[in-house]
Amino acid sequence: MKKFMTPIFGLALLAVTTQAGAVVLSLEPSSQDAVPTDAVSLDLTVSGLSAGGPDSLGDFDLDIFYDTAALTFSGYSLGGFLGDIGLGEALDFSLGDLGGGIINLHEVSLLEADAVSCVFCAGPYLDDIQPGSFVLATLDFIVDVLPVGSSTTVGIGGIFSLDDGFGDPLAITGTADAVIRNPAPASVPEPATLALLMLGLVGMTLMHQRRSRA
C-alpha cells in the first residue's frame, strides 16, 4: 500500500509544482465614448503576476474579436515586457487581422525566467523586468458606424497559449472586454417648458411680496 501511494503522491506533487499562477486578461479602458470617424485605442493587459519574481509571462497567443460593421482595425503594437523585439529578445508571430472581425496576437519571449535556473545566463531575465500588471499590446481602431445611443464590444476570444517563463501554462481566472459607446445627448428642456418655469417663479415671487406687505 505504501509503495502504491508513493508514485501517486509524487505525481500530485509534480502537478502542484508545475501549476503556474492565476492571471486576468483585460481590455482597457473598459468603457469609452466615441463618435464616427474617431480613432480609439485599447490596451490588452495582463494582471495577477508577481512583480520582480515568479510567475512571469513567457508567451501568449490569443484572438481579439470586434464588429467590422462598427469599427475598422488600423493596427497594433506590442508591449516591451517580454523583451525587445528589435534586439532579438522576443519574436512577434502575430497574424494580425484575420478578417471577419478577428485579430490574432502572438508573442514569444527568448529571455530566460531568472538567474537561478538560467542556462545561458545572459540576462535580462523575465522575473526582473516584468511588473505584476502590464500591457501586452495596444490595438487601434477607427469608428465607422455607431449610431447615437448605441455601443459596440471589443473582446478577448480564443486563448491558445499563455505560459510562464518556463513554458508552463498560467491559470486564467478571468477576462474582461471593452465597450465603445456613442452616448445619447443629455436632455435639454424645451423653450415652452422653460417659459412655464419662469412664469411659475415670477408668480411665487409676487405672492411672497404680497404676503410680506400684508
mmCIF file with all atom_site columns, C-alpha atoms in Angstrom:
data_model
loop_
_atom_site.group_PDB
_atom_site.id
_atom_site.type_symbol
_atom_site.label_atom_id
_atom_site.label_alt_id
_atom_site.label_comp_id
_atom_site.label_asym_id
_atom_site.label_entity_id
_atom_site.label_seq_id
_atom_site.pdbx_PDB_ins_code
_atom_site.Cartn_x
_atom_site.Cartn_y
_atom_site.Cartn_z
_atom_site.occupancy
_atom_site.B_iso_or_equiv
_atom_site.pdbx_formal_charge
_atom_site.auth_seq_id
_atom_site.auth_comp_id
_atom_site.auth_asym_id
_atom_site.auth_atom_id
_atom_site.pdbx_PDB_model_num
ATOM 1   C CA . MET A 1 1   ? 0.000   0.000  0.000   1.00 0.00 ? 1   MET A CA 1
ATOM 2   C CA . LYS A 1 2   ? 2.839   2.346  0.863   1.00 0.00 ? 2   LYS A CA 1
ATOM 3   C CA . LYS A 1 3   ? 4.625   1.603  -2.412  1.00 0.00 ? 3   LYS A CA 1
ATOM 4   C CA . PHE A 1 4   ? 1.373   2.256  -4.294  1.00 0.00 ? 4   PHE A CA 1
ATOM 5   C CA . MET A 1 5   ? 0.771   5.626  -2.664  1.00 0.00 ? 5   MET A CA 1
ATOM 6   C CA . THR A 1 6   ? 4.303   6.932  -3.230  1.00 0.00 ? 6   THR A CA 1
ATOM 7   C CA . PRO A 1 7   ? 4.087   7.370  -7.017  1.00 0.00 ? 7   PRO A CA 1
ATOM 8   C CA . ILE A 1 8   ? 0.608   8.873  -6.694  1.00 0.00 ? 8   ILE A CA 1
ATOM 9   C CA . PHE A 1 9   ? 1.913   11.395 -4.177  1.00 0.00 ? 9   PHE A CA 1
ATOM 10  C CA . GLY A 1 10  ? 4.822   12.139 -6.491  1.00 0.00 ? 10  GLY A CA 1
ATOM 11  C CA . LEU A 1 11  ? 2.500   12.819 -9.409  1.00 0.00 ? 11  LEU A CA 1
ATOM 12  C CA . ALA A 1 12  ? 0.332   15.075 -7.257  1.00 0.00 ? 12  ALA A CA 1
ATOM 13  C CA . LEU A 1 13  ? 3.384   16.988 -6.093  1.00 0.00 ? 13  LEU A CA 1
ATOM 14  C CA . LEU A 1 14  ? 4.565   17.359 -9.683  1.00 0.00 ? 14  LEU A CA 1
ATOM 15  C CA . ALA A 1 15  ? 1.162   18.711 -10.696 1.00 0.00 ? 15  ALA A CA 1
ATOM 16  C CA . VAL A 1 16  ? 1.314   21.282 -7.922  1.00 0.00 ? 16  VAL A CA 1
ATOM 17  C CA . THR A 1 17  ? 4.862   22.400 -8.650  1.00 0.00 ? 17  THR A CA 1
ATOM 18  C CA . THR A 1 18  ? 4.245   22.749 -12.410 1.00 0.00 ? 18  THR A CA 1
ATOM 19  C CA . GLN A 1 19  ? 0.989   24.638 -11.999 1.00 0.00 ? 19  GLN A CA 1
ATOM 20  C CA . ALA A 1 20  ? 1.744   28.302 -12.567 1.00 0.00 ? 20  ALA A CA 1
ATOM 21  C CA . GLY A 1 21  ? -0.103  31.226 -11.057 1.00 0.00 ? 21  GLY A CA 1
ATOM 22  C CA . ALA A 1 22  ? -3.512  32.655 -11.979 1.00 0.00 ? 22  ALA A CA 1
ATOM 23  C CA . VAL A 1 23  ? -3.883  35.763 -14.121 1.00 0.00 ? 23  VAL A CA 1
ATOM 24  C CA . VAL A 1 24  ? -6.544  38.030 -15.613 1.00 0.00 ? 24  VAL A CA 1
ATOM 25  C CA . LEU A 1 25  ? -6.582  39.360 -19.180 1.00 0.00 ? 25  LEU A CA 1
ATOM 26  C CA . SER A 1 26  ? -8.465  42.567 -19.882 1.00 0.00 ? 26  SER A CA 1
ATOM 27  C CA . LEU A 1 27  ? -9.003  45.255 -22.491 1.00 0.00 ? 27  LEU A CA 1
ATOM 28  C CA . GLU A 1 28  ? -8.706  48.797 -21.147 1.00 0.00 ? 28  GLU A CA 1
ATOM 29  C CA . PRO A 1 29  ? -10.306 51.208 -20.808 1.00 0.00 ? 29  PRO A CA 1
ATOM 30  C CA . SER A 1 30  ? -13.317 49.031 -20.123 1.00 0.00 ? 30  SER A CA 1
ATOM 31  C CA . SER A 1 31  ? -15.624 51.762 -21.459 1.00 0.00 ? 31  SER A CA 1
ATOM 32  C CA . GLN A 1 32  ? -15.065 54.874 -23.571 1.00 0.00 ? 32  GLN A CA 1
ATOM 33  C CA . ASP A 1 33  ? -17.163 57.314 -25.606 1.00 0.00 ? 33  ASP A CA 1
ATOM 34  C CA . ALA A 1 34  ? -16.625 57.859 -29.321 1.00 0.00 ? 34  ALA A CA 1
ATOM 35  C CA . VAL A 1 35  ? -18.429 59.028 -32.454 1.00 0.00 ? 35  VAL A CA 1
ATOM 36  C CA . PRO A 1 36  ? -17.955 58.008 -36.101 1.00 0.00 ? 36  PRO A CA 1
ATOM 37  C CA . THR A 1 37  ? -14.504 58.945 -37.563 1.00 0.00 ? 37  THR A CA 1
ATOM 38  C CA . ASP A 1 38  ? -12.929 58.918 -34.067 1.00 0.00 ? 38  ASP A CA 1
ATOM 39  C CA . ALA A 1 39  ? -9.696  56.988 -33.540 1.00 0.00 ? 39  ALA A CA 1
ATOM 40  C CA . VAL A 1 40  ? -9.778  54.803 -30.422 1.00 0.00 ? 40  VAL A CA 1
ATOM 41  C CA . SER A 1 41  ? -7.129  52.640 -28.755 1.00 0.00 ? 41  SER A CA 1
ATOM 42  C CA . LEU A 1 42  ? -7.418  49.693 -26.378 1.00 0.00 ? 42  LEU A CA 1
ATOM 43  C CA . ASP A 1 43  ? -4.692  48.141 -24.231 1.00 0.00 ? 43  ASP A CA 1
ATOM 44  C CA . LEU A 1 44  ? -4.608  44.380 -23.802 1.00 0.00 ? 44  LEU A CA 1
ATOM 45  C CA . THR A 1 45  ? -3.301  43.943 -20.256 1.00 0.00 ? 45  THR A CA 1
ATOM 46  C CA . VAL A 1 46  ? -2.305  41.041 -18.055 1.00 0.00 ? 46  VAL A CA 1
ATOM 47  C CA . SER A 1 47  ? -2.524  41.180 -14.256 1.00 0.00 ? 47  SER A CA 1
ATOM 48  C CA . GLY A 1 48  ? -2.027  38.761 -11.385 1.00 0.00 ? 48  GLY A CA 1
ATOM 49  C CA . LEU A 1 49  ? 1.674   38.147 -11.947 1.00 0.00 ? 49  LEU A CA 1
ATOM 50  C CA . SER A 1 50  ? 4.334   38.729 -9.292  1.00 0.00 ? 50  SER A CA 1
ATOM 51  C CA . ALA A 1 51  ? 6.394   41.894 -9.684  1.00 0.00 ? 51  ALA A CA 1
ATOM 52  C CA . GLY A 1 52  ? 10.116  41.170 -9.712  1.00 0.00 ? 52  GLY A CA 1
ATOM 53  C CA . GLY A 1 53  ? 9.725   37.401 -9.354  1.00 0.00 ? 53  GLY A CA 1
ATOM 54  C CA . PRO A 1 54  ? 7.826   34.306 -10.462 1.00 0.00 ? 54  PRO A CA 1
ATOM 55  C CA . ASP A 1 55  ? 5.393   33.967 -12.057 1.00 0.00 ? 55  ASP A CA 1
ATOM 56  C CA . SER A 1 56  ? 6.437   35.909 -15.142 1.00 0.00 ? 56  SER A CA 1
ATOM 57  C CA . LEU A 1 57  ? 4.965   35.693 -18.650 1.00 0.00 ? 57  LEU A CA 1
ATOM 58  C CA . GLY A 1 58  ? 6.947   33.969 -21.393 1.00 0.00 ? 58  GLY A CA 1
ATOM 59  C CA . ASP A 1 59  ? 4.488   33.868 -24.297 1.00 0.00 ? 59  ASP A CA 1
ATOM 60  C CA . PHE A 1 60  ? 0.911   34.497 -25.337 1.00 0.00 ? 60  PHE A CA 1
ATOM 61  C CA . ASP A 1 61  ? -1.213  33.593 -28.350 1.00 0.00 ? 61  ASP A CA 1
ATOM 62  C CA . LEU A 1 62  ? -4.819  34.769 -28.479 1.00 0.00 ? 62  LEU A CA 1
ATOM 63  C CA . ASP A 1 63  ? -7.562  36.289 -30.615 1.00 0.00 ? 63  ASP A CA 1
ATOM 64  C CA . ILE A 1 64  ? -9.411  39.577 -30.215 1.00 0.00 ? 64  ILE A CA 1
ATOM 65  C CA . PHE A 1 65  ? -12.897 39.968 -31.712 1.00 0.00 ? 65  PHE A CA 1
ATOM 66  C CA . TYR A 1 66  ? -14.692 43.128 -32.863 1.00 0.00 ? 66  TYR A CA 1
ATOM 67  C CA . ASP A 1 67  ? -17.668 44.164 -35.006 1.00 0.00 ? 67  ASP A CA 1
ATOM 68  C CA . THR A 1 68  ? -16.498 45.070 -38.521 1.00 0.00 ? 68  THR A CA 1
ATOM 69  C CA . ALA A 1 69  ? -19.773 46.907 -39.135 1.00 0.00 ? 69  ALA A CA 1
ATOM 70  C CA . ALA A 1 70  ? -18.890 49.391 -36.387 1.00 0.00 ? 70  ALA A CA 1
ATOM 71  C CA . LEU A 1 71  ? -15.077 49.521 -36.372 1.00 0.00 ? 71  LEU A CA 1
ATOM 72  C CA . THR A 1 72  ? -12.101 49.357 -38.721 1.00 0.00 ? 72  THR A CA 1
ATOM 73  C CA . PHE A 1 73  ? -8.926  47.822 -37.309 1.00 0.00 ? 73  PHE A CA 1
ATOM 74  C CA . SER A 1 74  ? -5.967  50.090 -38.091 1.00 0.00 ? 74  SER A CA 1
ATOM 75  C CA . GLY A 1 75  ? -3.056  48.309 -36.394 1.00 0.00 ? 75  GLY A CA 1
ATOM 76  C CA . TYR A 1 76  ? -1.395  47.060 -33.228 1.00 0.00 ? 76  TYR A CA 1
ATOM 77  C CA . SER A 1 77  ? 1.836   47.428 -31.286 1.00 0.00 ? 77  SER A CA 1
ATOM 78  C CA . LEU A 1 78  ? 3.300   45.009 -28.761 1.00 0.00 ? 78  LEU A CA 1
ATOM 79  C CA . GLY A 1 79  ? 4.466   45.982 -25.294 1.00 0.00 ? 79  GLY A CA 1
ATOM 80  C CA . GLY A 1 80  ? 8.106   45.567 -24.339 1.00 0.00 ? 80  GLY A CA 1
ATOM 81  C CA . PHE A 1 81  ? 7.815   43.398 -21.232 1.00 0.00 ? 81  PHE A CA 1
ATOM 82  C CA . LEU A 1 82  ? 8.562   40.108 -22.983 1.00 0.00 ? 82  LEU A CA 1
ATOM 83  C CA . GLY A 1 83  ? 11.778  41.561 -24.345 1.00 0.00 ? 83  GLY A CA 1
ATOM 84  C CA . ASP A 1 84  ? 12.919  43.965 -27.046 1.00 0.00 ? 84  ASP A CA 1
ATOM 85  C CA . ILE A 1 85  ? 11.923  42.602 -30.456 1.00 0.00 ? 85  ILE A CA 1
ATOM 86  C CA . GLY A 1 86  ? 14.448  44.875 -32.153 1.00 0.00 ? 86  GLY A CA 1
ATOM 87  C CA . LEU A 1 87  ? 17.252  43.336 -30.078 1.00 0.00 ? 87  LEU A CA 1
ATOM 88  C CA . GLY A 1 88  ? 16.112  39.776 -30.732 1.00 0.00 ? 88  GLY A CA 1
ATOM 89  C CA . GLU A 1 89  ? 14.845  39.259 -27.180 1.00 0.00 ? 89  GLU A CA 1
ATOM 90  C CA . ALA A 1 90  ? 11.315  38.392 -28.344 1.00 0.00 ? 90  ALA A CA 1
ATOM 91  C CA . LEU A 1 91  ? 9.573   37.276 -31.532 1.00 0.00 ? 91  LEU A CA 1
ATOM 92  C CA . ASP A 1 92  ? 6.306   38.597 -32.982 1.00 0.00 ? 92  ASP A CA 1
ATOM 93  C CA . PHE A 1 93  ? 4.330   35.729 -34.520 1.00 0.00 ? 93  PHE A CA 1
ATOM 94  C CA . SER A 1 94  ? 1.061   37.711 -34.634 1.00 0.00 ? 94  SER A CA 1
ATOM 95  C CA . LEU A 1 95  ? -1.120  37.088 -37.684 1.00 0.00 ? 95  LEU A CA 1
ATOM 96  C CA . GLY A 1 96  ? -2.869  40.431 -37.240 1.00 0.00 ? 96  GLY A CA 1
ATOM 97  C CA . ASP A 1 97  ? -6.281  40.963 -38.835 1.00 0.00 ? 97  ASP A CA 1
ATOM 98  C CA . LEU A 1 98  ? -7.597  37.572 -39.963 1.00 0.00 ? 98  LEU A CA 1
ATOM 99  C CA . GLY A 1 99  ? -10.799 39.035 -41.374 1.00 0.00 ? 99  GLY A CA 1
ATOM 100 C CA . GLY A 1 100 ? -14.311 38.562 -40.097 1.00 0.00 ? 100 GLY A CA 1
ATOM 101 C CA . GLY A 1 101 ? -13.626 40.662 -37.009 1.00 0.00 ? 101 GLY A CA 1
ATOM 102 C CA . ILE A 1 102 ? -10.775 38.515 -35.629 1.00 0.00 ? 102 ILE A CA 1
ATOM 103 C CA . ILE A 1 103 ? -7.289  39.797 -34.701 1.00 0.00 ? 103 ILE A CA 1
ATOM 104 C CA . ASN A 1 104 ? -4.526  37.377 -33.724 1.00 0.00 ? 104 ASN A CA 1
ATOM 105 C CA . LEU A 1 105 ? -1.766  38.453 -31.315 1.00 0.00 ? 105 LEU A CA 1
ATOM 106 C CA . HIS A 1 106 ? 1.149   36.101 -30.636 1.00 0.00 ? 106 HIS A CA 1
ATOM 107 C CA . GLU A 1 107 ? 4.467   36.949 -28.988 1.00 0.00 ? 107 GLU A CA 1
ATOM 108 C CA . VAL A 1 108 ? 7.195   34.654 -27.645 1.00 0.00 ? 108 VAL A CA 1
ATOM 109 C CA . SER A 1 109 ? 9.990   35.786 -25.341 1.00 0.00 ? 109 SER A CA 1
ATOM 110 C CA . LEU A 1 110 ? 13.519  34.456 -25.837 1.00 0.00 ? 110 LEU A CA 1
ATOM 111 C CA . LEU A 1 111 ? 14.609  35.687 -22.410 1.00 0.00 ? 111 LEU A CA 1
ATOM 112 C CA . GLU A 1 112 ? 15.184  33.249 -19.565 1.00 0.00 ? 112 GLU A CA 1
ATOM 113 C CA . ALA A 1 113 ? 12.987  33.350 -16.487 1.00 0.00 ? 113 ALA A CA 1
ATOM 114 C CA . ASP A 1 114 ? 15.596  34.024 -13.800 1.00 0.00 ? 114 ASP A CA 1
ATOM 115 C CA . ALA A 1 115 ? 19.285  33.991 -12.912 1.00 0.00 ? 115 ALA A CA 1
ATOM 116 C CA . VAL A 1 116 ? 18.979  30.834 -10.794 1.00 0.00 ? 116 VAL A CA 1
ATOM 117 C CA . SER A 1 117 ? 17.603  28.388 -13.365 1.00 0.00 ? 117 SER A CA 1
ATOM 118 C CA . CYS A 1 118 ? 19.209  30.017 -16.411 1.00 0.00 ? 118 CYS A CA 1
ATOM 119 C CA . VAL A 1 119 ? 21.267  28.111 -18.987 1.00 0.00 ? 119 VAL A CA 1
ATOM 120 C CA . PHE A 1 120 ? 22.897  30.938 -20.937 1.00 0.00 ? 120 PHE A CA 1
ATOM 121 C CA . CYS A 1 121 ? 22.608  33.411 -18.042 1.00 0.00 ? 121 CYS A CA 1
ATOM 122 C CA . ALA A 1 122 ? 22.975  36.450 -20.281 1.00 0.00 ? 122 ALA A CA 1
ATOM 123 C CA . GLY A 1 123 ? 20.068  38.482 -18.902 1.00 0.00 ? 123 GLY A CA 1
ATOM 124 C CA . PRO A 1 124 ? 17.899  40.421 -18.703 1.00 0.00 ? 124 PRO A CA 1
ATOM 125 C CA . TYR A 1 125 ? 15.508  37.999 -17.019 1.00 0.00 ? 125 TYR A CA 1
ATOM 126 C CA . LEU A 1 126 ? 11.727  37.977 -17.241 1.00 0.00 ? 126 LEU A CA 1
ATOM 127 C CA . ASP A 1 127 ? 11.300  37.909 -13.459 1.00 0.00 ? 127 ASP A CA 1
ATOM 128 C CA . ASP A 1 128 ? 13.367  41.088 -13.185 1.00 0.00 ? 128 ASP A CA 1
ATOM 129 C CA . ILE A 1 129 ? 11.790  43.200 -15.938 1.00 0.00 ? 129 ILE A CA 1
ATOM 130 C CA . GLN A 1 130 ? 8.100   42.377 -15.515 1.00 0.00 ? 130 GLN A CA 1
ATOM 131 C CA . PRO A 1 131 ? 5.764   44.114 -13.043 1.00 0.00 ? 131 PRO A CA 1
ATOM 132 C CA . GLY A 1 132 ? 2.669   42.412 -11.685 1.00 0.00 ? 132 GLY A CA 1
ATOM 133 C CA . SER A 1 133 ? 0.483   44.029 -14.344 1.00 0.00 ? 133 SER A CA 1
ATOM 134 C CA . PHE A 1 134 ? 1.462   45.364 -17.749 1.00 0.00 ? 134 PHE A CA 1
ATOM 135 C CA . VAL A 1 135 ? 0.342   45.994 -21.342 1.00 0.00 ? 135 VAL A CA 1
ATOM 136 C CA . LEU A 1 136 ? 0.771   43.117 -23.776 1.00 0.00 ? 136 LEU A CA 1
ATOM 137 C CA . ALA A 1 137 ? -0.384  45.044 -26.836 1.00 0.00 ? 137 ALA A CA 1
ATOM 138 C CA . THR A 1 138 ? -2.202  48.192 -27.932 1.00 0.00 ? 138 THR A CA 1
ATOM 139 C CA . LEU A 1 139 ? -4.911  47.915 -30.591 1.00 0.00 ? 139 LEU A CA 1
ATOM 140 C CA . ASP A 1 140 ? -6.043  50.848 -32.738 1.00 0.00 ? 140 ASP A CA 1
ATOM 141 C CA . PHE A 1 141 ? -9.446  51.260 -34.389 1.00 0.00 ? 141 PHE A CA 1
ATOM 142 C CA . ILE A 1 142 ? -11.423 53.824 -36.373 1.00 0.00 ? 142 ILE A CA 1
ATOM 143 C CA . VAL A 1 143 ? -15.108 54.186 -35.516 1.00 0.00 ? 143 VAL A CA 1
ATOM 144 C CA . ASP A 1 144 ? -17.186 53.761 -38.679 1.00 0.00 ? 144 ASP A CA 1
ATOM 145 C CA . VAL A 1 145 ? -20.867 53.288 -37.909 1.00 0.00 ? 145 VAL A CA 1
ATOM 146 C CA . LEU A 1 146 ? -22.017 53.809 -34.336 1.00 0.00 ? 146 LEU A CA 1
ATOM 147 C CA . PRO A 1 147 ? -25.449 55.436 -34.079 1.00 0.00 ? 147 PRO A CA 1
ATOM 148 C CA . VAL A 1 148 ? -26.229 57.760 -31.202 1.00 0.00 ? 148 VAL A CA 1
ATOM 149 C CA . GLY A 1 149 ? -27.206 55.797 -28.119 1.00 0.00 ? 149 GLY A CA 1
ATOM 150 C CA . SER A 1 150 ? -25.559 52.573 -29.307 1.00 0.00 ? 150 SER A CA 1
ATOM 151 C CA . SER A 1 151 ? -22.387 50.701 -28.373 1.00 0.00 ? 151 SER A CA 1
ATOM 152 C CA . THR A 1 152 ? -20.040 48.026 -29.688 1.00 0.00 ? 152 THR A CA 1
ATOM 153 C CA . THR A 1 153 ? -17.880 45.473 -27.874 1.00 0.00 ? 153 THR A CA 1
ATOM 154 C CA . VAL A 1 154 ? -14.253 44.517 -28.428 1.00 0.00 ? 154 VAL A CA 1
ATOM 155 C CA . GLY A 1 155 ? -13.449 41.316 -26.594 1.00 0.00 ? 155 GLY A CA 1
ATOM 156 C CA . ILE A 1 156 ? -10.957 38.552 -25.909 1.00 0.00 ? 156 ILE A CA 1
ATOM 157 C CA . GLY A 1 157 ? -11.757 35.426 -27.913 1.00 0.00 ? 157 GLY A CA 1
ATOM 158 C CA . GLY A 1 158 ? -9.785  32.208 -28.147 1.00 0.00 ? 158 GLY A CA 1
ATOM 159 C CA . ILE A 1 159 ? -6.712  31.893 -25.907 1.00 0.00 ? 159 ILE A CA 1
ATOM 160 C CA . PHE A 1 160 ? -4.319  29.366 -27.405 1.00 0.00 ? 160 PHE A CA 1
ATOM 161 C CA . SER A 1 161 ? -1.397  29.822 -25.031 1.00 0.00 ? 161 SER A CA 1
ATOM 162 C CA . LEU A 1 162 ? -0.456  31.901 -22.010 1.00 0.00 ? 162 LEU A CA 1
ATOM 163 C CA . ASP A 1 163 ? 2.669   30.463 -20.415 1.00 0.00 ? 163 ASP A CA 1
ATOM 164 C CA . ASP A 1 164 ? 5.158   31.441 -17.750 1.00 0.00 ? 164 ASP A CA 1
ATOM 165 C CA . GLY A 1 165 ? 8.898   31.859 -18.226 1.00 0.00 ? 165 GLY A CA 1
ATOM 166 C CA . PHE A 1 166 ? 9.408   28.069 -18.125 1.00 0.00 ? 166 PHE A CA 1
ATOM 167 C CA . GLY A 1 167 ? 6.680   27.275 -20.639 1.00 0.00 ? 167 GLY A CA 1
ATOM 168 C CA . ASP A 1 168 ? 4.147   26.111 -18.045 1.00 0.00 ? 168 ASP A CA 1
ATOM 169 C CA . PRO A 1 169 ? 0.536   27.241 -18.622 1.00 0.00 ? 169 PRO A CA 1
ATOM 170 C CA . LEU A 1 170 ? -0.719  30.071 -16.458 1.00 0.00 ? 170 LEU A CA 1
ATOM 171 C CA . ALA A 1 171 ? -4.194  29.602 -14.990 1.00 0.00 ? 171 ALA A CA 1
ATOM 172 C CA . ILE A 1 172 ? -6.549  32.274 -16.341 1.00 0.00 ? 172 ILE A CA 1
ATOM 173 C CA . THR A 1 173 ? -9.107  33.330 -13.747 1.00 0.00 ? 173 THR A CA 1
ATOM 174 C CA . GLY A 1 174 ? -10.976 35.783 -15.946 1.00 0.00 ? 174 GLY A CA 1
ATOM 175 C CA . THR A 1 175 ? -11.137 38.048 -18.970 1.00 0.00 ? 175 THR A CA 1
ATOM 176 C CA . ALA A 1 176 ? -12.688 41.495 -19.369 1.00 0.00 ? 176 ALA A CA 1
ATOM 177 C CA . ASP A 1 177 ? -13.959 43.020 -22.615 1.00 0.00 ? 177 ASP A CA 1
ATOM 178 C CA . ALA A 1 178 ? -14.203 46.687 -23.594 1.00 0.00 ? 178 ALA A CA 1
ATOM 179 C CA . VAL A 1 179 ? -17.226 48.714 -24.715 1.00 0.00 ? 179 VAL A CA 1
ATOM 180 C CA . ILE A 1 180 ? -17.162 51.726 -27.042 1.00 0.00 ? 180 ILE A CA 1
ATOM 181 C CA . ARG A 1 181 ? -20.264 53.915 -26.760 1.00 0.00 ? 181 ARG A CA 1
ATOM 182 C CA . ASN A 1 182 ? -21.815 56.791 -28.679 1.00 0.00 ? 182 ASN A CA 1
ATOM 183 C CA . PRO A 1 183 ? -23.868 58.251 -25.825 1.00 0.00 ? 183 PRO A CA 1
ATOM 184 C CA . ALA A 1 184 ? -27.223 59.891 -26.326 1.00 0.00 ? 184 ALA A CA 1
ATOM 185 C CA . PRO A 1 185 ? -27.102 63.671 -25.753 1.00 0.00 ? 185 PRO A CA 1
ATOM 186 C CA . ALA A 1 186 ? -28.300 64.976 -22.414 1.00 0.00 ? 186 ALA A CA 1
ATOM 187 C CA . SER A 1 187 ? -31.939 66.077 -22.485 1.00 0.00 ? 187 SER A CA 1
ATOM 188 C CA . VAL A 1 188 ? -32.454 69.856 -22.646 1.00 0.00 ? 188 VAL A CA 1
ATOM 189 C CA . PRO A 1 189 ? -35.755 71.439 -21.500 1.00 0.00 ? 189 PRO A CA 1
ATOM 190 C CA . GLU A 1 190 ? -37.852 72.719 -24.409 1.00 0.00 ? 190 GLU A CA 1
ATOM 191 C CA . PRO A 1 191 ? -38.471 76.505 -24.690 1.00 0.00 ? 191 PRO A CA 1
ATOM 192 C CA . ALA A 1 192 ? -42.117 76.113 -23.667 1.00 0.00 ? 192 ALA A CA 1
ATOM 193 C CA . THR A 1 193 ? -41.075 74.249 -20.542 1.00 0.00 ? 193 THR A CA 1
ATOM 194 C CA . LEU A 1 194 ? -38.547 76.956 -19.669 1.00 0.00 ? 194 LEU A CA 1
ATOM 195 C CA . ALA A 1 195 ? -41.210 79.636 -20.121 1.00 0.00 ? 195 ALA A CA 1
ATOM 196 C CA . LEU A 1 196 ? -43.591 77.844 -17.770 1.00 0.00 ? 196 LEU A CA 1
ATOM 197 C CA . LEU A 1 197 ? -40.845 77.505 -15.184 1.00 0.00 ? 197 LEU A CA 1
ATOM 198 C CA . MET A 1 198 ? -40.073 81.222 -15.393 1.00 0.00 ? 198 MET A CA 1
ATOM 199 C CA . LEU A 1 199 ? -43.745 82.145 -15.034 1.00 0.00 ? 199 LEU A CA 1
ATOM 200 C CA . GLY A 1 200 ? -44.025 79.902 -12.015 1.00 0.00 ? 200 GLY A CA 1
ATOM 201 C CA . LEU A 1 201 ? -41.010 81.542 -10.371 1.00 0.00 ? 201 LEU A CA 1
ATOM 202 C CA . VAL A 1 202 ? -42.393 85.023 -11.067 1.00 0.00 ? 202 VAL A CA 1
ATOM 203 C CA . GLY A 1 203 ? -45.781 84.053 -9.625  1.00 0.00 ? 203 GLY A CA 1
ATOM 204 C CA . MET A 1 204 ? -44.207 82.666 -6.457  1.00 0.00 ? 204 MET A CA 1
ATOM 205 C CA . THR A 1 205 ? -42.149 85.841 -6.039  1.00 0.00 ? 205 THR A CA 1
ATOM 206 C CA . LEU A 1 206 ? -45.223 88.094 -6.389  1.00 0.00 ? 206 LEU A CA 1
ATOM 207 C CA . MET A 1 207 ? -47.205 86.029 -3.889  1.00 0.00 ? 207 MET A CA 1
ATOM 208 C CA . HIS A 1 208 ? -44.327 86.228 -1.407  1.00 0.00 ? 208 HIS A CA 1
ATOM 209 C CA . GLN A 1 209 ? -44.144 90.022 -1.796  1.00 0.00 ? 209 GLN A CA 1
ATOM 210 C CA . ARG A 1 210 ? -47.914 90.454 -1.238  1.00 0.00 ? 210 ARG A CA 1
ATOM 211 C CA . ARG A 1 211 ? -47.819 88.367 1.920   1.00 0.00 ? 211 ARG A CA 1
ATOM 212 C CA . SER A 1 212 ? -44.890 90.407 3.221   1.00 0.00 ? 212 SER A CA 1
ATOM 213 C CA . ARG A 1 213 ? -46.813 93.679 2.706   1.00 0.00 ? 213 ARG A CA 1
ATOM 214 C CA . ALA A 1 214 ? -49.913 92.278 4.395   1.00 0.00 ? 214 ALA A CA 1
#
